Coordinates of N, CA and C and ligand atoms in Angstrom, one line a residue:
M92 N 42.6 61.0 41.4 CA 43.0 59.8 40.7 C 44.5 59.5 41.0
N93 N 44.8 58.3 41.4 CA 46.2 57.9 41.6 C 46.9 57.4 40.3
V94 N 47.9 58.2 39.9 CA 48.5 57.9 38.6 C 49.3 56.6 38.6
N95 N 49.7 56.2 39.9 CA 50.5 55.0 40.0 C 49.7 53.7 39.9
Q96 N 48.4 53.9 40.1 CA 47.5 52.7 40.0 C 47.1 52.4 38.6
P97 N 47.2 51.1 38.1 CA 46.8 50.8 36.7 C 45.3 51.0 36.5
S98 N 45.0 51.6 35.3 CA 43.6 51.8 35.0 C 42.9 50.4 34.7
E99 N 41.6 50.4 34.6 CA 40.9 49.1 34.3 C 41.5 48.5 33.0
R100 N 41.8 49.4 32.0 CA 42.3 48.9 30.7 C 43.7 48.2 30.9
Q101 N 44.5 48.8 31.8 CA 45.9 48.3 32.0 C 46.0 47.1 32.8
K102 N 44.9 46.8 33.6 CA 45.0 45.6 34.5 C 45.1 44.3 33.6
M103 N 46.0 43.4 34.1 CA 46.3 42.2 33.4 C 45.3 41.1 33.8
T104 N 45.0 40.3 32.8 CA 44.1 39.1 33.2 C 45.0 38.0 33.8
F105 N 44.3 37.0 34.3 CA 45.1 35.9 34.9 C 46.1 35.3 33.9
W106 N 45.6 35.0 32.7 CA 46.5 34.4 31.6 C 47.6 35.3 31.2
E107 N 47.4 36.6 31.2 CA 48.4 37.5 30.9 C 49.5 37.6 32.0
K108 N 49.0 37.4 33.2 CA 50.0 37.4 34.4 C 50.9 36.1 34.3
L109 N 50.4 35.1 33.7 CA 51.2 33.9 33.6 C 52.4 34.0 32.6
Y110 N 52.2 34.9 31.6 CA 53.2 35.3 30.6 C 53.4 34.1 29.5
L111 N 53.3 32.9 30.0 CA 53.6 31.8 29.0 C 52.7 31.8 27.8
P112 N 51.4 32.0 28.0 CA 50.5 32.0 26.7 C 50.9 33.1 25.8
E113 N 51.3 34.3 26.3 CA 51.7 35.4 25.5 C 53.0 35.1 24.8
I114 N 54.0 34.4 25.5 CA 55.2 34.0 24.8 C 54.9 33.0 23.7
A115 N 54.1 32.1 24.0 CA 53.7 31.1 22.9 C 53.1 31.8 21.7
R116 N 52.2 32.8 22.0 CA 51.6 33.5 20.9 C 52.6 34.3 20.1
G117 N 53.6 34.9 20.8 CA 54.6 35.6 20.1 C 55.5 34.7 19.2
L118 N 55.8 33.5 19.8 CA 56.6 32.5 19.0 C 55.8 32.0 17.8
G119 N 54.5 31.9 18.0 CA 53.6 31.5 16.9 C 53.7 32.5 15.7
I120 N 53.7 33.8 16.0 CA 53.8 34.8 15.0 C 55.1 34.7 14.3
T121 N 56.2 34.5 15.1 CA 57.5 34.4 14.5 C 57.6 33.2 13.5
F122 N 57.1 32.0 13.9 CA 57.1 30.9 13.0 C 56.3 31.1 11.8
K123 N 55.2 31.8 12.0 CA 54.3 32.1 10.8 C 55.1 33.0 9.8
M124 N 55.8 33.9 10.3 CA 56.6 34.8 9.4 C 57.8 34.0 8.7
L125 N 58.3 33.0 9.4 CA 59.4 32.2 8.9 C 59.0 31.5 7.6
I126 N 57.7 31.0 7.6 CA 57.3 30.3 6.4 C 56.5 31.1 5.4
G127 N 56.2 32.4 5.8 CA 55.4 33.3 4.9 C 56.3 33.8 3.8
P128 N 55.7 34.7 3.0 CA 56.5 35.3 1.9 C 57.6 36.2 2.5
K129 N 58.8 36.2 1.9 CA 59.9 37.0 2.4 C 59.8 38.4 2.0
M130 N 60.1 39.3 2.9 CA 60.0 40.8 2.6 C 61.4 41.3 2.4
T131 N 62.5 40.5 2.6 CA 63.8 41.0 2.4 C 64.5 40.4 1.2
I132 N 65.5 41.1 0.7 CA 66.3 40.5 -0.5 C 67.7 40.5 -0.1
Q133 N 68.5 39.6 -0.7 CA 69.9 39.4 -0.5 C 70.7 40.4 -1.4
Y134 N 70.6 41.7 -1.0 CA 71.4 42.7 -1.8 C 72.9 42.6 -1.5
P135 N 73.8 42.7 -2.4 CA 73.6 43.1 -3.8 C 73.5 41.9 -4.8
E136 N 73.5 40.7 -4.3 CA 73.4 39.5 -5.2 C 72.0 39.6 -5.9
E137 N 71.0 39.9 -5.1 CA 69.6 40.1 -5.6 C 69.4 41.6 -5.8
K138 N 69.0 42.0 -7.0 CA 68.8 43.4 -7.2 C 67.4 43.9 -6.8
Y139 N 67.3 45.1 -6.4 CA 66.0 45.7 -6.0 C 65.4 46.4 -7.2
H140 N 64.2 46.1 -7.7 CA 63.6 46.8 -8.8 C 62.4 47.5 -8.3
P141 N 62.5 48.8 -7.8 CA 61.4 49.5 -7.3 C 60.4 49.9 -8.3
G142 N 59.2 50.3 -7.9 CA 58.2 50.8 -8.8 C 58.3 52.3 -9.0
G143 N 57.2 52.9 -9.6 CA 57.3 54.4 -9.8 C 57.2 55.2 -8.5
Y144 N 56.9 54.6 -7.4 CA 56.8 55.3 -6.1 C 58.2 55.7 -5.6
Y145 N 59.3 55.1 -6.1 CA 60.6 55.2 -5.5 C 61.2 56.5 -5.9
R146 N 61.9 57.1 -4.9 CA 62.6 58.4 -5.1 C 64.1 58.2 -5.0
G147 N 64.7 57.9 -6.2 CA 66.1 57.7 -6.3 C 66.8 59.0 -6.8
R148 N 67.9 58.9 -7.4 CA 68.7 60.0 -7.9 C 67.8 60.9 -8.8
P149 N 67.7 62.2 -8.5 CA 67.0 63.1 -9.4 C 67.7 63.3 -10.7
V150 N 66.9 63.2 -11.8 CA 67.5 63.3 -13.2 C 66.7 64.3 -14.0
L151 N 67.3 64.8 -15.1 CA 66.6 65.7 -16.0 C 66.0 64.9 -17.2
V152 N 64.8 65.3 -17.6 CA 64.1 64.5 -18.6 C 64.5 65.0 -20.0
L153 N 64.8 64.0 -20.8 CA 65.2 64.3 -22.2 C 64.2 63.7 -23.1
D154 N 63.4 64.5 -23.8 CA 62.4 63.9 -24.8 C 62.9 64.2 -26.2
E155 N 62.0 64.0 -27.2 CA 62.4 64.1 -28.6 C 62.7 65.5 -29.0
D156 N 62.2 66.5 -28.2 CA 62.5 67.9 -28.5 C 63.8 68.4 -27.8
G157 N 64.4 67.5 -27.1 CA 65.6 67.8 -26.3 C 65.3 67.9 -24.8
E158 N 66.1 68.6 -24.1 CA 65.9 68.7 -22.6 C 64.6 69.5 -22.3
R159 N 63.8 69.1 -21.4 CA 62.6 69.8 -21.1 C 62.8 71.1 -20.2
C160 N 63.9 71.1 -19.5 CA 64.2 72.2 -18.5 C 64.2 73.5 -19.2
V161 N 63.5 74.5 -18.6 CA 63.5 75.9 -19.2 C 64.3 76.8 -18.3
A162 N 65.1 76.2 -17.4 CA 66.0 77.0 -16.5 C 65.3 78.1 -15.7
C163 N 64.1 77.8 -15.2 CA 63.4 78.8 -14.4 C 64.0 78.9 -13.0
G164 N 64.7 77.9 -12.6 CA 65.4 78.0 -11.3 C 64.6 77.7 -10.1
L165 N 63.3 77.3 -10.3 CA 62.4 77.0 -9.1 C 63.0 75.8 -8.3
C166 N 63.5 74.8 -9.0 CA 64.0 73.6 -8.2 C 65.2 74.0 -7.4
S167 N 66.0 74.9 -7.9 CA 67.2 75.3 -7.1 C 66.8 76.2 -5.9
R168 N 65.7 76.9 -6.1 CA 65.3 77.8 -5.0 C 64.6 77.0 -3.9
V169 N 63.9 75.9 -4.3 CA 63.2 75.1 -3.3 C 64.1 74.1 -2.6
C170 N 65.2 73.7 -3.2 CA 66.0 72.6 -2.7 C 66.5 73.0 -1.3
P171 N 66.1 72.2 -0.3 CA 66.5 72.6 1.1 C 68.0 72.6 1.3
P172 N 68.8 71.6 0.8 CA 70.3 71.7 1.1 C 71.1 72.5 0.0
L173 N 70.4 73.2 -0.8 CA 71.0 74.0 -1.9 C 71.9 73.1 -2.8
A174 N 71.4 72.0 -3.2 CA 72.2 71.0 -4.0 C 72.2 71.3 -5.5
I175 N 71.2 72.2 -5.9 CA 71.1 72.4 -7.4 C 71.6 73.7 -7.8
E176 N 72.4 73.7 -8.9 CA 72.9 75.0 -9.4 C 72.4 75.1 -10.9
V177 N 71.7 76.1 -11.2 CA 71.2 76.3 -12.6 C 71.7 77.6 -13.1
R178 N 72.2 77.6 -14.4 CA 72.5 78.9 -15.0 C 71.8 78.9 -16.3
A179 N 71.0 80.0 -16.6 CA 70.1 80.0 -17.8 C 70.8 80.7 -18.9
G180 N 70.4 80.2 -20.1 CA 70.9 80.8 -21.3 C 69.7 81.1 -22.3
E181 N 69.9 82.0 -23.2 CA 68.8 82.3 -24.1 C 68.9 81.3 -25.3
T182 N 67.7 81.0 -25.9 CA 67.7 80.2 -27.1 C 66.6 80.8 -28.1
D183 N 66.8 80.6 -29.4 CA 65.8 81.2 -30.3 C 64.7 80.2 -30.6
R184 N 64.8 79.0 -29.9 CA 63.7 78.0 -30.1 C 62.5 78.5 -29.3
E185 N 61.4 77.7 -29.4 CA 60.1 78.1 -28.8 C 60.2 78.3 -27.3
K186 N 61.0 77.5 -26.6 CA 61.0 77.6 -25.2 C 61.8 78.8 -24.6
E187 N 62.6 79.4 -25.4 CA 63.4 80.6 -25.1 C 64.5 80.5 -24.2
R188 N 64.4 79.7 -23.1 CA 65.5 79.6 -22.2 C 65.9 78.1 -22.0
Y189 N 67.1 77.9 -21.7 CA 67.6 76.5 -21.4 C 68.7 76.6 -20.4
P190 N 69.0 75.5 -19.8 CA 70.1 75.6 -18.8 C 71.5 75.4 -19.4
V191 N 72.2 76.5 -19.4 CA 73.6 76.4 -19.9 C 74.4 75.4 -18.9
K192 N 74.1 75.6 -17.7 CA 74.7 74.8 -16.6 C 73.6 74.3 -15.7
F193 N 73.6 73.0 -15.5 CA 72.7 72.4 -14.5 C 73.5 71.3 -13.7
E194 N 73.6 71.6 -12.4 CA 74.4 70.6 -11.6 C 73.7 70.3 -10.4
I195 N 73.8 69.0 -10.0 CA 73.2 68.6 -8.7 C 74.4 68.0 -7.9
N196 N 74.6 68.5 -6.7 CA 75.6 67.9 -5.8 C 75.0 66.8 -5.0
M197 N 75.3 65.6 -5.4 CA 74.7 64.4 -4.7 C 75.2 64.2 -3.3
L198 N 76.2 64.9 -2.9 CA 76.6 64.8 -1.5 C 75.7 65.6 -0.6
R199 N 75.0 66.5 -1.2 CA 74.0 67.4 -0.5 C 72.6 66.9 -0.6
C200 N 72.3 66.3 -1.7 CA 70.9 65.9 -2.0 C 70.3 64.9 -0.9
I201 N 69.1 65.2 -0.4 CA 68.5 64.4 0.6 C 67.3 63.6 0.1
F202 N 67.2 63.6 -1.3 CA 66.1 62.8 -2.0 C 64.7 63.2 -1.5
C203 N 64.5 64.5 -1.2 CA 63.2 64.9 -0.7 C 62.2 65.0 -1.8
G204 N 62.6 65.2 -3.1 CA 61.7 65.2 -4.2 C 61.0 66.6 -4.4
L205 N 61.4 67.6 -3.6 CA 60.8 68.9 -3.8 C 61.1 69.5 -5.1
C206 N 62.3 69.3 -5.7 CA 62.6 69.8 -7.0 C 61.6 69.3 -8.0
E207 N 61.3 68.0 -7.9 CA 60.3 67.4 -8.9 C 59.0 68.0 -8.7
E208 N 58.6 68.2 -7.4 CA 57.3 68.7 -7.1 C 57.0 70.1 -7.7
V209 N 58.0 71.0 -7.6 CA 57.8 72.4 -8.1 C 58.0 72.6 -9.6
C210 N 58.7 71.7 -10.2 CA 59.0 71.9 -11.6 C 57.8 72.0 -12.5
P211 N 57.6 73.2 -13.2 CA 56.4 73.4 -14.0 C 56.4 72.6 -15.3
E212 N 57.6 72.0 -15.6 CA 57.7 71.4 -17.0 C 57.9 69.9 -16.9
E213 N 57.7 69.3 -15.7 CA 58.0 67.8 -15.6 C 59.4 67.6 -16.1
A214 N 60.3 68.5 -15.8 CA 61.7 68.4 -16.4 C 62.7 67.7 -15.5
I215 N 62.4 67.6 -14.2 CA 63.3 67.0 -13.3 C 62.4 65.9 -12.5
V216 N 62.8 64.7 -12.5 CA 62.1 63.7 -11.8 C 63.0 62.8 -11.0
M217 N 62.4 62.1 -10.0 CA 63.2 61.2 -9.2 C 63.3 59.9 -9.9
S218 N 64.5 59.4 -10.2 CA 64.6 58.2 -11.0 C 64.6 57.0 -10.1
K219 N 64.8 55.8 -10.6 CA 65.0 54.6 -9.8 C 66.4 54.3 -9.5
D220 N 67.3 55.2 -9.8 CA 68.7 54.9 -9.6 C 69.1 55.0 -8.1
L221 N 69.4 53.8 -7.6 CA 69.7 53.8 -6.1 C 71.1 53.4 -5.9
E222 N 71.9 53.1 -6.9 CA 73.2 52.6 -6.7 C 74.2 53.8 -7.1
M223 N 74.7 54.5 -6.1 CA 75.6 55.6 -6.4 C 76.9 55.4 -5.6
V224 N 78.0 55.5 -6.4 CA 79.3 55.4 -5.7 C 80.1 56.5 -6.3
F225 N 80.7 57.3 -5.4 CA 81.5 58.4 -5.8 C 82.9 58.2 -5.1
E226 N 84.0 58.4 -6.0 CA 85.3 58.1 -5.5 C 85.9 59.4 -4.9
N227 N 85.4 60.5 -5.3 CA 85.8 61.8 -4.7 C 84.7 62.8 -4.8
R228 N 84.9 64.0 -4.2 CA 83.8 64.9 -4.1 C 83.4 65.5 -5.4
E229 N 84.4 65.6 -6.3 CA 84.1 66.2 -7.7 C 83.1 65.3 -8.4
S230 N 83.4 64.0 -8.3 CA 82.5 63.0 -9.1 C 81.1 63.0 -8.6
A231 N 80.8 63.5 -7.4 CA 79.5 63.5 -6.9 C 78.7 64.7 -7.4
I232 N 79.3 65.6 -8.1 CA 78.6 66.8 -8.6 C 78.3 66.4 -10.1
L233 N 77.0 66.2 -10.3 CA 76.6 65.7 -11.6 C 76.1 66.8 -12.5
G234 N 76.7 66.8 -13.7 CA 76.3 67.8 -14.7 C 75.3 67.3 -15.6
K235 N 75.0 68.1 -16.6 CA 73.9 67.7 -17.6 C 74.2 66.4 -18.3
E236 N 75.5 66.1 -18.6 CA 75.8 64.9 -19.3 C 75.4 63.6 -18.5
K237 N 75.4 63.8 -17.2 CA 75.0 62.6 -16.3 C 73.6 62.7 -15.9
L238 N 73.0 63.9 -15.9 CA 71.6 64.0 -15.4 C 70.6 63.8 -16.5
L239 N 70.9 64.0 -17.7 CA 69.8 63.9 -18.8 C 69.6 62.4 -19.0
V240 N 68.3 62.0 -18.9 CA 67.9 60.6 -19.1 C 66.7 60.6 -20.1
P241 N 66.7 59.7 -21.1 CA 65.6 59.7 -22.0 C 64.3 59.4 -21.3
V242 N 63.2 60.1 -21.8 CA 61.9 60.0 -21.2 C 61.4 58.6 -21.1
A243 N 61.7 57.8 -22.1 CA 61.2 56.4 -22.1 C 61.7 55.6 -20.9
Q244 N 62.8 56.0 -20.3 CA 63.3 55.2 -19.1 C 62.6 55.7 -17.8
L245 N 61.8 56.8 -17.9 CA 61.2 57.4 -16.7 C 59.7 57.3 -16.7
Q246 N 59.2 56.4 -17.6 CA 57.7 56.4 -17.7 C 57.0 56.0 -16.4
D247 N 57.6 55.0 -15.6 CA 56.9 54.6 -14.4 C 56.7 55.8 -13.4
R248 N 57.8 56.6 -13.3 CA 57.7 57.7 -12.4 C 56.8 58.8 -12.9
L249 N 56.8 59.1 -14.2 CA 55.9 60.1 -14.7 C 54.5 59.7 -14.6
E250 N 54.2 58.4 -14.8 CA 52.8 57.9 -14.6 C 52.4 58.1 -13.2
Y251 N 53.3 57.7 -12.3 CA 53.0 57.8 -10.8 C 52.7 59.2 -10.4
L252 N 53.5 60.2 -11.0 CA 53.3 61.6 -10.6 C 52.0 62.1 -11.2
R253 N 51.6 61.7 -12.4 CA 50.4 62.1 -12.9 C 49.2 61.6 -12.1
M254 N 49.4 60.4 -11.5 CA 48.3 59.9 -10.7 C 48.2 60.6 -9.4
H255 N 49.3 61.1 -8.8 CA 49.3 61.6 -7.5 C 49.5 63.1 -7.3
Q256 N 49.9 63.8 -8.4 CA 50.2 65.2 -8.2 C 49.0 66.1 -8.3
Y257 N 49.1 67.3 -7.8 CA 47.9 68.1 -7.6 C 47.7 69.2 -8.7
Y258 N 48.6 69.2 -9.7 CA 48.5 70.1 -10.8 C 48.6 69.3 -12.1
E259 N 48.0 70.0 -13.1 CA 48.1 69.3 -14.4 C 49.4 69.5 -15.0
P260 N 50.1 68.5 -15.6 CA 51.3 68.7 -16.2 C 51.1 69.4 -17.5
P261 N 52.2 70.1 -18.0 CA 52.0 70.8 -19.3 C 51.6 69.9 -20.4
A262 N 50.7 70.3 -21.3 CA 50.4 69.5 -22.5 C 51.6 69.4 -23.4
R263 N 51.8 68.2 -23.9 CA 52.9 68.0 -24.8 C 52.4 67.3 -26.1
A264 N 53.1 67.6 -27.2 CA 52.7 67.1 -28.5 C 52.6 65.5 -28.4
Q265 N 53.6 64.9 -27.8 CA 53.6 63.4 -27.8 C 52.5 62.8 -26.9
D266 N 51.9 63.7 -26.0 CA 50.8 63.2 -25.1 C 49.5 63.1 -25.9
A267 N 49.4 63.9 -27.0 CA 48.1 64.0 -27.7 C 47.7 62.7 -28.3
Ligands
SF4_503 S1 65.6 65.8 -4.2 FE1 65.5 67.4 -2.7 S2 67.6 67.7 -2.0 FE2 67.7 66.5 -3.8 S3 68.1 68.0 -5.4 FE3 65.8 67.7 -5.3 S4 65.1 69.3 -3.9 FE4 67.3 69.1 -3.6
SF4_504 S1 64.2 71.5 -13.8 FE1 62.2 72.4 -13.8 S2 62.2 73.7 -12.0 FE2 64.3 73.2 -12.4 S3 65.1 74.9 -13.6 FE3 64.4 73.3 -15.0 S4 62.3 73.8 -15.5 FE4 62.8 75.0 -13.7

């Protein structure tokens, strides 16, 4: 078989050889798109409001019992660019351990969502926060005071995770 010869499928018809009908067809698609619904927004004048599917800045979940994190360290071990630092402390409450220190270096984070995927407590989730500005390297390292977000603000993402994840989330009193 001669590889330089076009196959039957690759051979052009008479109209394709003329090119003009194909150009007209392409322009037709372009004009159809011009009057169709717009897929772009004029950011930042227009704000983008993504749904639960969006993977923005990872945050820690704060519910009525306090922070959910039990400082198991799984997220920090799985994080590919080593962006998470967790230091555990003991507590006499039911959950026994909590993060004395929890930091995410947003200069390293690649928004992969693996921390969220491995967390056994649904304690770290990807928020919808997409607007991040840091004036220096220190301000890009977020501690607990910036990471903790009330669970009510994360409902979209939590519902999305429950629909798509492969394991059962831990049962919680407020879910009953
Ligand atoms: S989203 Fe990925 S890179 Fe960012 S902190 Fe989580 S595991 Fe690390
Ligand atoms: S956020 Fe989740 S995975 Fe990370 S230390 Fe806390 S409980 Fe463990």
